[in-house]
Short mmCIF file of C-alpha atoms and ligand atoms in Angstrom, two decimals:
data_model
loop_
_atom_site.label_atom_id
_atom_site.label_comp_id
_atom_site.label_asym_id
_atom_site.label_seq_id
_atom_site.Cartn_x
_atom_site.Cartn_y
_atom_site.Cartn_z
CA MET A 1 0.00 0.00 0.00
CA SER A 2 1.42 3.39 -0.89
CA TYR A 3 0.29 6.49 0.96
CA ILE A 4 0.73 10.13 0.07
CA GLN A 5 2.56 11.91 2.88
CA GLY A 6 0.70 15.14 3.48
CA GLU A 7 1.60 17.90 5.93
CA THR A 8 -1.02 16.56 8.36
CA GLY A 9 -0.30 12.84 7.93
CA ASP A 10 -0.93 10.01 5.50
CA TRP A 11 -3.57 9.88 2.76
CA GLU A 12 -4.68 6.86 0.79
CA ILE A 13 -5.65 7.05 -2.91
CA VAL A 14 -8.81 5.27 -4.06
CA ILE A 15 -9.26 4.66 -7.79
CA GLY A 16 -11.92 3.07 -9.99
CA LEU A 17 -11.45 2.89 -13.76
CA GLU A 18 -13.98 2.93 -16.60
CA VAL A 19 -12.39 1.61 -19.79
CA HIS A 20 -13.89 1.95 -23.25
CA ALA A 21 -12.61 -0.87 -25.43
CA GLN A 22 -13.44 -0.87 -29.13
CA ILE A 23 -14.53 -4.30 -30.30
CA THR A 24 -12.43 -5.70 -33.14
CA SER A 25 -15.17 -6.20 -35.73
CA ASN A 26 -15.41 -5.43 -39.44
CA ALA A 27 -18.91 -3.97 -39.02
CA LYS A 28 -20.49 -1.57 -36.52
CA LEU A 29 -22.71 -2.55 -33.58
CA PHE A 30 -26.04 -1.79 -35.28
CA SER A 31 -25.13 -1.32 -38.96
CA GLY A 32 -23.08 -3.01 -41.68
CA ALA A 33 -20.74 -0.05 -42.23
CA ALA A 34 -16.99 -0.70 -42.08
CA THR A 35 -14.80 0.22 -39.10
CA ALA A 36 -11.19 0.33 -40.40
CA PHE A 37 -8.99 2.92 -38.68
CA GLY A 38 -7.67 5.85 -40.72
CA ALA A 39 -10.22 5.77 -43.56
CA GLU A 40 -11.19 8.92 -45.49
CA PRO A 41 -13.62 10.96 -43.27
CA ASN A 42 -17.31 10.03 -43.68
CA SER A 43 -16.53 7.14 -46.03
CA GLN A 44 -17.77 4.48 -43.58
CA VAL A 45 -21.20 5.81 -42.65
CA SER A 46 -24.50 4.03 -43.24
CA PHE A 47 -27.92 5.66 -43.05
CA VAL A 48 -28.31 4.13 -39.59
CA ASP A 49 -25.06 5.72 -38.34
CA ALA A 50 -26.12 9.09 -39.79
CA ALA A 51 -29.53 8.67 -38.08
CA PHE A 52 -31.64 9.20 -41.15
CA PRO A 53 -35.35 9.14 -40.29
CA GLY A 54 -36.87 5.68 -40.35
CA MET A 55 -33.60 3.78 -40.18
CA LEU A 56 -33.60 0.89 -37.70
CA PRO A 57 -30.68 -0.64 -35.79
CA VAL A 58 -29.92 -4.36 -36.26
CA ILE A 59 -27.70 -5.97 -33.61
CA ASN A 60 -24.37 -7.41 -34.80
CA GLU A 61 -24.20 -10.95 -33.37
CA TYR A 62 -20.41 -11.05 -33.67
CA CYS A 63 -20.07 -8.05 -31.33
CA VAL A 64 -22.37 -9.69 -28.78
CA GLU A 65 -20.20 -12.81 -28.93
CA GLN A 66 -17.05 -10.73 -28.35
CA ALA A 67 -18.62 -9.10 -25.28
CA VAL A 68 -19.56 -12.52 -23.89
CA ARG A 69 -16.05 -13.90 -24.58
CA THR A 70 -14.55 -10.91 -22.79
CA GLY A 71 -16.93 -11.34 -19.86
CA LEU A 72 -15.91 -15.00 -19.58
CA GLY A 73 -12.24 -13.95 -19.77
CA LEU A 74 -12.87 -11.63 -16.80
CA LYS A 75 -14.43 -14.58 -14.88
CA ALA A 76 -17.64 -12.57 -14.84
CA LYS A 77 -21.32 -13.39 -14.58
CA ILE A 78 -22.95 -13.43 -18.03
CA ASN A 79 -26.47 -11.97 -17.93
CA HIS A 80 -28.69 -14.04 -20.21
CA HIS A 81 -31.17 -11.19 -20.31
CA SER A 82 -29.91 -7.65 -20.96
CA VAL A 83 -31.44 -4.42 -22.28
CA PHE A 84 -30.35 -1.62 -24.62
CA ASP A 85 -31.20 1.89 -23.48
CA ARG A 86 -31.08 5.30 -25.07
CA LYS A 87 -28.71 7.72 -23.37
CA ASN A 88 -29.94 11.13 -24.50
CA TYR A 89 -27.71 14.15 -25.05
CA PHE A 90 -27.16 16.68 -27.79
CA TYR A 91 -23.85 17.06 -29.50
CA ALA A 92 -22.87 17.72 -33.11
CA ASP A 93 -21.11 14.38 -33.51
CA LEU A 94 -24.17 12.42 -32.29
CA PRO A 95 -26.70 12.75 -35.14
CA SER A 96 -29.51 10.77 -33.47
CA GLY A 97 -29.40 12.83 -30.24
CA TYR A 98 -28.88 9.65 -28.22
CA GLN A 99 -26.32 6.91 -27.80
CA ILE A 100 -27.55 3.32 -27.64
CA SER A 101 -26.00 1.88 -24.48
CA GLN A 102 -26.89 -0.46 -21.62
CA TYR A 103 -27.76 0.92 -18.20
CA GLN A 104 -29.56 -1.05 -15.49
CA GLN A 105 -29.24 -4.44 -17.20
CA PRO A 106 -25.80 -4.88 -18.80
CA ILE A 107 -24.75 -8.01 -20.72
CA VAL A 108 -21.97 -8.82 -18.21
CA GLY A 109 -22.06 -8.47 -14.41
CA GLU A 110 -19.45 -8.88 -11.68
CA GLY A 111 -16.05 -10.33 -12.46
CA LYS A 112 -12.43 -10.03 -11.36
CA LEU A 113 -8.99 -9.25 -12.59
CA VAL A 114 -5.62 -10.22 -11.05
CA LEU A 115 -2.95 -7.51 -10.92
CA ASP A 116 0.66 -8.63 -11.40
CA MET A 117 2.83 -6.10 -9.60
CA PRO A 118 6.47 -5.53 -10.61
CA ASP A 119 7.72 -7.07 -7.34
CA GLY A 120 6.10 -10.40 -8.26
CA THR A 121 3.13 -10.06 -5.88
CA SER A 122 -0.46 -10.17 -7.12
CA ARG A 123 -3.80 -8.74 -5.99
CA THR A 124 -7.40 -9.24 -7.14
CA VAL A 125 -9.52 -6.27 -8.24
CA GLY A 126 -13.30 -6.41 -8.70
CA ILE A 127 -14.95 -5.76 -12.07
CA THR A 128 -18.38 -4.18 -11.59
CA ARG A 129 -19.80 -4.71 -15.06
CA LEU A 130 -19.22 -4.73 -18.81
CA HIS A 131 -21.81 -3.27 -21.14
CA LEU A 132 -22.18 -2.80 -24.89
CA GLU A 133 -22.66 0.64 -26.43
CA GLN A 134 -22.03 2.51 -29.65
CA ASP A 135 -19.34 5.14 -30.13
CA ALA A 136 -20.08 8.72 -31.22
CA GLY A 137 -18.56 10.46 -34.25
CA LYS A 138 -15.61 12.80 -34.04
CA SER A 139 -15.56 16.61 -34.11
CA LEU A 140 -12.51 18.07 -35.83
CA HIS A 141 -11.80 21.58 -34.55
CA ASP A 142 -8.32 22.04 -35.98
CA GLN A 143 -9.02 21.84 -39.73
CA HIS A 144 -10.37 25.36 -40.28
CA PRO A 145 -10.02 28.66 -38.33
CA ALA A 146 -13.75 29.29 -38.06
CA LYS A 147 -15.45 25.93 -38.66
CA SER A 148 -15.69 22.56 -37.03
CA TYR A 149 -15.94 19.43 -39.14
CA ILE A 150 -17.69 16.21 -38.23
CA ASP A 151 -16.41 12.75 -39.17
CA LEU A 152 -19.02 10.05 -38.61
CA ASN A 153 -16.78 7.06 -39.42
CA ARG A 154 -16.61 6.24 -35.71
CA ALA A 155 -20.35 6.77 -35.15
CA GLY A 156 -21.91 3.43 -34.26
CA VAL A 157 -18.66 1.50 -33.76
CA ALA A 158 -19.10 -1.14 -31.02
CA LEU A 159 -17.58 -0.44 -27.62
CA MET A 160 -17.39 -2.44 -24.42
CA GLU A 161 -17.40 -0.26 -21.33
CA ILE A 162 -15.61 -2.15 -18.57
CA VAL A 163 -16.07 -0.66 -15.08
CA SER A 164 -13.89 -1.57 -12.10
CA GLU A 165 -14.77 -1.44 -8.41
CA PRO A 166 -12.98 1.34 -6.47
CA ASP A 167 -10.37 -1.28 -5.47
CA LEU A 168 -7.19 0.28 -6.84
CA ARG A 169 -4.93 2.01 -4.31
CA SER A 170 -2.12 3.64 -6.30
CA ALA A 171 -1.34 5.03 -9.74
CA GLU A 172 0.98 2.02 -10.30
CA GLU A 173 -1.88 -0.36 -9.57
CA ALA A 174 -4.03 1.52 -12.09
CA GLY A 175 -1.22 1.04 -14.64
CA ALA A 176 -0.97 -2.67 -13.80
CA TYR A 177 -4.77 -2.98 -14.15
CA LEU A 178 -4.73 -1.47 -17.64
CA ARG A 179 -1.77 -3.61 -18.75
CA LYS A 180 -3.49 -6.75 -17.53
CA LEU A 181 -6.86 -5.81 -19.04
CA ARG A 182 -5.18 -5.06 -22.37
CA SER A 183 -3.37 -8.38 -22.24
CA ILE A 184 -6.64 -10.28 -21.64
CA LEU A 185 -8.46 -8.39 -24.41
CA ARG A 186 -5.65 -9.26 -26.83
CA TYR A 187 -5.59 -12.93 -25.85
CA ILE A 188 -9.37 -13.05 -26.30
CA GLY A 189 -9.08 -11.11 -29.56
CA SER A 190 -12.04 -8.85 -28.75
CA CYS A 191 -10.08 -5.57 -28.79
CA ASP A 192 -6.62 -4.70 -30.13
CA GLY A 193 -5.93 -2.57 -27.02
CA ASN A 194 -4.26 0.09 -29.12
CA MET A 195 -4.46 3.22 -26.96
CA GLU A 196 -2.68 5.47 -29.51
CA GLU A 197 -5.40 4.80 -32.08
CA GLY A 198 -8.06 5.31 -29.41
CA SER A 199 -9.32 1.71 -29.42
CA MET A 200 -8.85 1.67 -25.64
CA ARG A 201 -9.61 4.82 -23.60
CA CYS A 202 -9.82 5.28 -19.87
CA ASP A 203 -11.82 7.46 -17.46
CA CYS A 204 -10.12 7.61 -14.06
CA ASN A 205 -12.18 8.13 -10.88
CA VAL A 206 -9.95 9.37 -8.07
CA SER A 207 -10.53 10.22 -4.42
CA VAL A 208 -8.36 10.35 -1.30
CA ARG A 209 -9.06 9.46 2.32
CA ARG A 210 -7.35 8.92 5.64
CA PRO A 211 -6.36 5.24 5.95
CA GLY A 212 -9.38 3.33 7.25
CA ALA A 213 -11.84 6.23 6.78
CA PRO A 214 -14.91 6.03 4.47
CA PHE A 215 -14.40 6.84 0.78
CA GLY A 216 -13.94 10.52 -0.05
CA THR A 217 -15.65 12.50 -2.83
CA ARG A 218 -14.28 11.55 -6.24
CA CYS A 219 -13.37 13.40 -9.40
CA GLU A 220 -13.48 11.75 -12.79
CA ILE A 221 -10.72 12.41 -15.33
CA LYS A 222 -12.15 11.79 -18.81
CA ASN A 223 -10.63 10.02 -21.80
CA VAL A 224 -7.01 9.52 -20.88
CA ASN A 225 -5.32 7.77 -23.80
CA SER A 226 -2.10 6.17 -22.59
CA ILE A 227 -1.04 4.20 -19.53
CA ARG A 228 1.72 6.70 -18.87
CA PHE A 229 -0.83 9.55 -18.81
CA VAL A 230 -3.21 7.55 -16.58
CA ILE A 231 -0.42 7.19 -14.01
CA ALA A 232 0.61 10.85 -14.26
CA ALA A 233 -3.01 12.12 -14.16
CA ILE A 234 -3.88 10.07 -11.06
CA GLU A 235 -0.72 11.17 -9.25
CA TYR A 236 -1.40 14.80 -10.04
CA GLU A 237 -5.09 14.61 -9.14
CA ALA A 238 -4.53 12.81 -5.82
CA GLN A 239 -1.90 15.35 -4.82
CA ARG A 240 -4.26 18.20 -5.76
CA GLN A 241 -7.04 16.74 -3.62
CA VAL A 242 -4.73 16.26 -0.64
CA GLU A 243 -3.66 19.90 -0.86
CA VAL A 244 -7.28 21.12 -1.04
CA LEU A 245 -8.27 19.00 1.98
CA GLU A 246 -5.23 19.93 4.05
CA GLU A 247 -6.00 23.62 3.51
CA GLY A 248 -9.45 22.96 4.97
CA GLY A 249 -11.27 22.90 1.64
CA THR A 250 -13.70 20.30 0.28
CA ILE A 251 -13.59 18.26 -2.92
CA VAL A 252 -16.49 18.90 -5.28
CA GLN A 253 -17.54 15.98 -7.42
CA GLU A 254 -16.72 16.98 -10.98
CA THR A 255 -15.47 15.87 -14.35
CA ARG A 256 -11.92 16.93 -15.15
CA LEU A 257 -9.67 16.86 -18.18
CA TRP A 258 -6.02 15.78 -18.39
CA ASP A 259 -3.99 18.52 -20.07
CA THR A 260 -1.31 16.59 -21.96
CA THR A 261 0.98 19.60 -22.43
CA LYS A 262 0.80 21.23 -18.96
CA LEU A 263 0.49 17.79 -17.25
CA VAL A 264 -2.31 18.97 -14.94
CA THR A 265 -6.01 18.10 -14.55
CA ARG A 266 -8.50 20.90 -15.17
CA SER A 267 -12.17 21.21 -14.29
CA MET A 268 -14.55 20.49 -17.19
CA ARG A 269 -17.96 20.43 -15.53
CA SER A 270 -19.29 20.08 -11.98
CA LYS A 271 -21.94 17.66 -10.76
CA GLU A 272 -24.58 20.42 -11.02
CA GLU A 273 -23.85 20.82 -14.71
CA ALA A 274 -23.87 17.04 -15.21
CA HIS A 275 -26.12 15.78 -17.99
CA ASP A 276 -29.48 14.25 -17.24
CA TYR A 277 -29.33 11.48 -19.80
CA ARG A 278 -33.02 10.51 -19.47
CA TYR A 279 -32.23 6.82 -19.99
CA PHE A 280 -35.05 4.63 -21.28
CA PRO A 281 -35.18 1.27 -23.08
CA ASP A 282 -34.65 1.67 -26.84
CA PRO A 283 -38.04 0.86 -28.40
CA ASP A 284 -36.31 -0.17 -31.65
CA LEU A 285 -34.43 -3.05 -30.01
CA LEU A 286 -35.71 -6.13 -28.23
CA PRO A 287 -34.02 -7.16 -24.98
CA LEU A 288 -31.02 -9.37 -25.68
CA GLU A 289 -31.75 -12.99 -24.74
CA LEU A 290 -28.73 -15.31 -24.73
CA ASP A 291 -29.10 -19.06 -25.07
CA PRO A 292 -27.14 -20.58 -22.13
CA ASP A 293 -25.85 -23.37 -24.43
CA TRP A 294 -24.48 -20.76 -26.81
CA VAL A 295 -22.65 -19.10 -23.90
CA GLU A 296 -21.26 -22.47 -22.81
CA ASP A 297 -20.04 -23.19 -26.35
CA ILE A 298 -18.16 -19.87 -26.30
CA ARG A 299 -16.63 -20.75 -22.93
CA LYS A 300 -15.27 -23.98 -24.44
CA THR A 301 -13.46 -22.11 -27.22
CA LEU A 302 -11.69 -19.62 -24.93
CA PRO A 303 -7.91 -19.72 -25.29
CA GLU A 304 -5.62 -20.32 -22.34
CA LEU A 305 -5.54 -16.87 -20.67
CA PRO A 306 -2.56 -15.09 -19.06
CA ASP A 307 -3.28 -16.15 -15.45
CA GLU A 308 -3.64 -19.83 -16.35
CA LYS A 309 -0.60 -19.69 -18.63
CA LYS A 310 1.45 -18.04 -15.88
CA ALA A 311 0.45 -20.74 -13.38
CA ARG A 312 1.40 -23.43 -15.91
CA PHE A 313 4.78 -21.81 -16.64
CA ILE A 314 5.57 -21.70 -12.91
CA GLU A 315 4.42 -25.30 -12.40
CA ASP A 316 5.79 -26.99 -15.53
CA TYR A 317 8.90 -24.96 -16.26
CA LYS A 318 9.71 -23.97 -12.63
CA LEU A 319 10.02 -20.32 -13.62
CA SER A 320 9.86 -17.49 -11.09
CA ALA A 321 6.54 -15.61 -10.83
CA TYR A 322 8.28 -12.58 -12.27
CA ASP A 323 9.72 -14.35 -15.35
CA ALA A 324 6.46 -16.19 -15.96
CA GLY A 325 4.56 -12.89 -15.72
CA VAL A 326 6.87 -11.16 -18.19
CA LEU A 327 6.58 -14.05 -20.66
CA VAL A 328 2.79 -14.48 -20.61
CA ASN A 329 2.03 -10.77 -20.81
CA GLU A 330 1.86 -11.08 -24.60
CA LYS A 331 0.78 -14.30 -26.24
CA ALA A 332 3.45 -13.99 -28.94
CA ARG A 333 6.15 -13.86 -26.25
CA ALA A 334 4.74 -16.91 -24.47
CA ASP A 335 4.60 -18.86 -27.75
CA TYR A 336 8.16 -17.84 -28.62
CA PHE A 337 9.41 -18.98 -25.22
CA GLU A 338 7.63 -22.34 -25.48
CA THR A 339 9.23 -23.01 -28.87
CA VAL A 340 12.69 -22.25 -27.44
CA ALA A 341 12.08 -24.28 -24.26
CA LYS A 342 10.82 -27.37 -26.09
CA GLY A 343 13.27 -30.18 -25.33
CA ARG A 344 15.70 -27.78 -23.62
CA ASP A 345 16.38 -26.48 -20.10
CA PRO A 346 13.46 -24.06 -19.53
CA LYS A 347 15.37 -21.81 -17.13
CA ILE A 348 18.18 -21.32 -19.65
CA ALA A 349 15.58 -20.65 -22.35
CA ALA A 350 13.80 -18.12 -20.09
CA ASN A 351 17.07 -16.33 -19.35
CA TRP A 352 17.90 -15.94 -23.03
CA VAL A 353 14.39 -14.79 -23.93
CA THR A 354 13.72 -12.36 -21.05
CA GLY A 355 17.31 -11.16 -20.74
CA ASP A 356 19.20 -11.06 -24.02
CA LEU A 357 16.36 -11.14 -26.56
CA PHE A 358 14.01 -8.68 -24.79
CA GLY A 359 16.97 -6.40 -24.11
CA TYR A 360 17.98 -6.27 -27.79
CA LEU A 361 14.35 -5.92 -28.96
CA ASN A 362 13.82 -3.10 -26.51
CA LYS A 363 16.90 -1.26 -27.66
CA ALA A 364 15.92 -1.70 -31.32
CA GLY A 365 12.30 -0.66 -30.58
CA LYS A 366 11.04 -3.94 -32.07
CA GLU A 367 8.19 -6.23 -31.12
CA ILE A 368 8.74 -9.96 -30.75
CA GLU A 369 6.82 -10.52 -34.00
CA ASP A 370 9.62 -8.65 -35.82
CA SER A 371 12.49 -10.34 -34.00
CA PRO A 372 15.43 -10.98 -36.36
CA VAL A 373 16.27 -14.00 -34.20
CA SER A 374 13.66 -16.71 -34.68
CA ALA A 375 12.72 -19.01 -31.78
CA GLU A 376 14.21 -21.95 -33.73
CA ASN A 377 17.54 -20.15 -34.14
CA LEU A 378 17.71 -19.13 -30.49
CA GLY A 379 17.02 -22.76 -29.59
CA GLY A 380 19.85 -23.77 -31.95
CA LEU A 381 22.22 -21.39 -30.16
CA ILE A 382 21.35 -22.92 -26.78
CA ASP A 383 22.05 -26.37 -28.26
CA LEU A 384 25.52 -25.24 -29.40
CA ILE A 385 26.34 -24.29 -25.81
CA ALA A 386 24.89 -27.51 -24.42
CA ASP A 387 26.99 -29.72 -26.72
CA ASP A 388 30.16 -27.69 -26.03
CA THR A 389 30.50 -26.37 -29.57
CA ILE A 390 30.78 -22.86 -28.15
CA SER A 391 31.15 -21.37 -24.67
CA GLY A 392 28.48 -19.21 -23.03
CA ARG A 393 30.64 -16.17 -23.58
CA ILE A 394 31.09 -16.75 -27.29
CA ALA A 395 27.35 -17.41 -27.49
CA LYS A 396 26.69 -13.79 -26.49
CA GLU A 397 28.84 -12.69 -29.44
CA VAL A 398 27.03 -15.09 -31.79
CA PHE A 399 23.69 -13.81 -30.53
CA GLU A 400 24.65 -10.24 -31.35
CA THR A 401 25.42 -11.27 -34.94
CA MET A 402 22.21 -13.29 -35.13
CA PHE A 403 20.27 -10.19 -34.11
CA GLU A 404 22.05 -8.07 -36.73
CA THR A 405 21.85 -10.50 -39.64
CA GLY A 406 19.15 -13.06 -38.85
CA GLU A 407 21.63 -15.85 -39.73
CA LYS A 408 21.61 -19.33 -38.22
CA PRO A 409 23.93 -19.71 -35.20
CA ALA A 410 25.83 -22.72 -36.65
CA ASP A 411 26.60 -20.75 -39.84
CA ILE A 412 27.97 -17.82 -37.83
CA VAL A 413 30.14 -20.12 -35.70
CA GLU A 414 31.62 -21.77 -38.82
CA LYS A 415 32.09 -18.55 -40.76
CA LYS A 416 33.81 -16.74 -37.89
CA GLY A 417 35.72 -19.78 -36.67
CA LEU A 418 34.24 -19.55 -33.19
CA ARG A 419 34.15 -23.26 -32.47
CA GLN A 420 35.34 -23.93 -28.96
CA VAL A 421 38.83 -25.35 -28.45
CA THR A 422 38.48 -28.63 -26.55
CA ASP A 423 41.82 -29.98 -27.66
CA THR A 424 43.71 -30.32 -24.34
CA GLY A 425 47.08 -30.09 -26.11
CA ALA A 426 46.24 -26.70 -27.62
CA ILE A 427 44.92 -25.39 -24.29
CA GLU A 428 47.99 -26.64 -22.44
CA GLY A 429 50.18 -24.83 -24.95
CA ALA A 430 48.34 -21.58 -24.37
CA ILE A 431 48.54 -21.99 -20.59
CA ASP A 432 52.25 -22.71 -20.68
CA ALA A 433 52.84 -19.56 -22.71
CA VAL A 434 50.78 -17.43 -20.28
CA LEU A 435 52.57 -18.85 -17.22
CA ALA A 436 55.99 -18.34 -18.81
CA ALA A 437 55.18 -14.72 -19.64
CA ASN A 438 53.96 -14.03 -16.07
CA ALA A 439 56.51 -15.78 -13.91
CA GLY A 440 56.29 -13.09 -11.20
CA LYS A 441 52.56 -13.51 -10.84
CA VAL A 442 52.97 -17.29 -10.68
CA GLU A 443 55.31 -16.79 -7.68
CA GLU A 444 52.76 -14.53 -5.97
CA PHE A 445 50.01 -17.08 -6.57
CA ARG A 446 52.05 -19.89 -5.12
CA SER A 447 52.84 -17.83 -2.03
CA GLY A 448 49.11 -17.49 -1.32
CA LYS A 449 47.59 -14.81 -3.54
CA ASP A 450 44.65 -17.02 -4.65
CA LYS A 451 42.82 -14.17 -6.30
CA LEU A 452 45.29 -14.25 -9.19
CA PHE A 453 43.65 -17.41 -10.53
CA GLY A 454 41.08 -15.28 -12.32
CA PHE A 455 43.84 -13.25 -13.92
CA PHE A 456 45.42 -16.38 -15.43
CA VAL A 457 42.05 -17.60 -16.74
CA GLY A 458 41.50 -14.21 -18.34
CA GLN A 459 44.93 -14.28 -20.03
CA VAL A 460 44.38 -17.78 -21.43
CA MET A 461 40.94 -16.84 -22.78
CA LYS A 462 42.45 -13.75 -24.35
CA ALA A 463 45.21 -15.80 -25.96
CA THR A 464 42.62 -18.18 -27.44
CA GLN A 465 40.18 -15.40 -28.51
CA GLY A 466 37.72 -16.69 -25.95
CA LYS A 467 37.45 -20.04 -27.68
CA ALA A 468 39.07 -22.29 -25.08
CA ASN A 469 36.63 -24.50 -23.20
CA PRO A 470 36.41 -22.75 -19.79
CA ALA A 471 36.07 -25.98 -17.79
CA LEU A 472 39.21 -27.42 -19.38
CA VAL A 473 41.12 -24.17 -18.81
CA ASN A 474 40.19 -24.29 -15.14
CA GLU A 475 41.16 -27.90 -14.77
CA ILE A 476 44.53 -27.71 -16.53
CA LEU A 477 45.43 -24.38 -14.97
CA THR A 478 44.72 -25.73 -11.48
CA LYS A 479 46.93 -28.72 -12.13
CA LYS A 480 49.81 -26.62 -13.45
CA LEU A 481 49.71 -23.96 -10.76
CA LYS A 482 49.21 -26.20 -7.80
CA GLY A 483 50.96 -29.32 -9.00
P1 LIG B 1 -21.42 6.75 -12.17
O1 LIG B 1 -22.71 6.06 -12.25
O2 LIG B 1 -21.49 8.18 -11.75
O3 LIG B 1 -20.54 6.55 -13.36
P2 LIG B 1 -20.36 4.59 -10.66
O4 LIG B 1 -20.88 4.20 -9.33
O5 LIG B 1 -20.74 3.77 -11.85
O6 LIG B 1 -20.69 6.10 -10.91
O7 LIG B 1 -18.80 4.60 -10.54
C1 LIG B 1 -18.02 4.93 -11.61
C2 LIG B 1 -16.58 4.58 -11.28
O8 LIG B 1 -16.14 5.32 -10.15
C3 LIG B 1 -16.36 3.11 -10.93
O9 LIG B 1 -15.20 2.65 -11.60
C4 LIG B 1 -16.14 3.13 -9.43
O10 LIG B 1 -15.24 2.12 -9.02
C5 LIG B 1 -15.51 4.49 -9.21
N1 LIG B 1 -15.74 5.05 -7.87
C6 LIG B 1 -16.90 5.07 -7.17
N2 LIG B 1 -16.71 5.70 -6.00
C7 LIG B 1 -15.41 6.10 -5.93
C8 LIG B 1 -14.60 6.81 -4.99
N3 LIG B 1 -15.10 7.28 -3.85
N4 LIG B 1 -13.30 7.03 -5.30
C9 LIG B 1 -12.79 6.60 -6.45
N5 LIG B 1 -13.48 5.93 -7.37
C10 LIG B 1 -14.78 5.68 -7.15
MG1 LIG B 2 -20.16 5.56 -15.18
#
């Protein structure tokens, strides 16, 4: 638990998140119009999306299935009966004057999500609900000095709104929640989780209280579009509230904006100015009735999800919770690791993947999908160490070349002549030369300066360009120095 140290003592942060996740679907929630990102403005708008009189919404079964799959992935209760409501408000990018959403009876009820914290610990956070709704269009205010333009491509696109309980207690936990949620959505395939393109957006509800006291009044920060900003916005907002309270003020419930250039939250509207959405069931849509067998069939086709995969990696491969967590975070990483580990020592495989490979990918700004080193080739490199063709040290050098050129490890070893020297005669020769050239140091060693052993090993490795088998060097050197 992390507290904010105020002038008058400790304060605890309380956070609940509302995430809008765009469903990966070729068509919109209630129309057949396309949804591809980046299309020419107003090129993907049907009469339904533009709210022409007399047009009727038709539910997209695929989107319903994605919401159910996601609910199952969040270990949540699936509501076999749910209702679509109209949420009424007026805005230029909402041609119908209402958004079709779900209010009292959402498609998915209570669920849970496990946070994996960087220190390897985990904690369970409650999910309140998940409901289906359509997105609004987009107002473009920066295209003309005096006019605003409207792009309705986004109007009607299917969203899942996923609401958490106020269970999060620090900005870091909020970050861990979003990373985990994104990971689950990607495993399920219901949302690409791409925050830069706006397919995952987050409203952050933040309050502060004295440890153990009842919840304080919250403020909601709207539409934050990166995990980094979510963390910064929550930290700023909690600090602001602590300062207000310590000066004897009160927090007014309000909606705030995150200013991405000044890095502050600013008031947008207070509770008094809040919209009255006049929710009522949409008369154009029947309640959604799900066949329990259909839901069970979907459950059977769910992939292995991150938590289960992590548990299996810890159990079967004896990995640490931390390594397992890092590997299962993205399915492509987990698959890569399993290919490397197949028939090999899993701990060695995990070290190469999480250490060397992730390090190089990180530095190159590459995703695992674009790794120049294939899982098969990394496995081949590990085999070359295991059968004594190369030493672990030379392997690092080979790996660097593999990453630069994408070549097979055996080819690099042959081409560069990196094959390990296991010929005892050759190693003895090198050792004799090193000892002869350092007679003084040999004296010192023999009169008790044990630490010099490392120096001799280093000299021999240098003389053999790192190719001498380290175990043999140790053995022969020990014999010659002590014998
Ligand atoms: P509304 O209906 O106004 O959207 P909800 O009860 O649905 O309010 O809560 C919205 C979000 O606010 C949820 O994620 C919830 O966890 C969070 N929340 C509720 N109370 C608090 C609080 N005191 N501090 C922080 N977050 C809160
Ligand atoms: Mg809400």
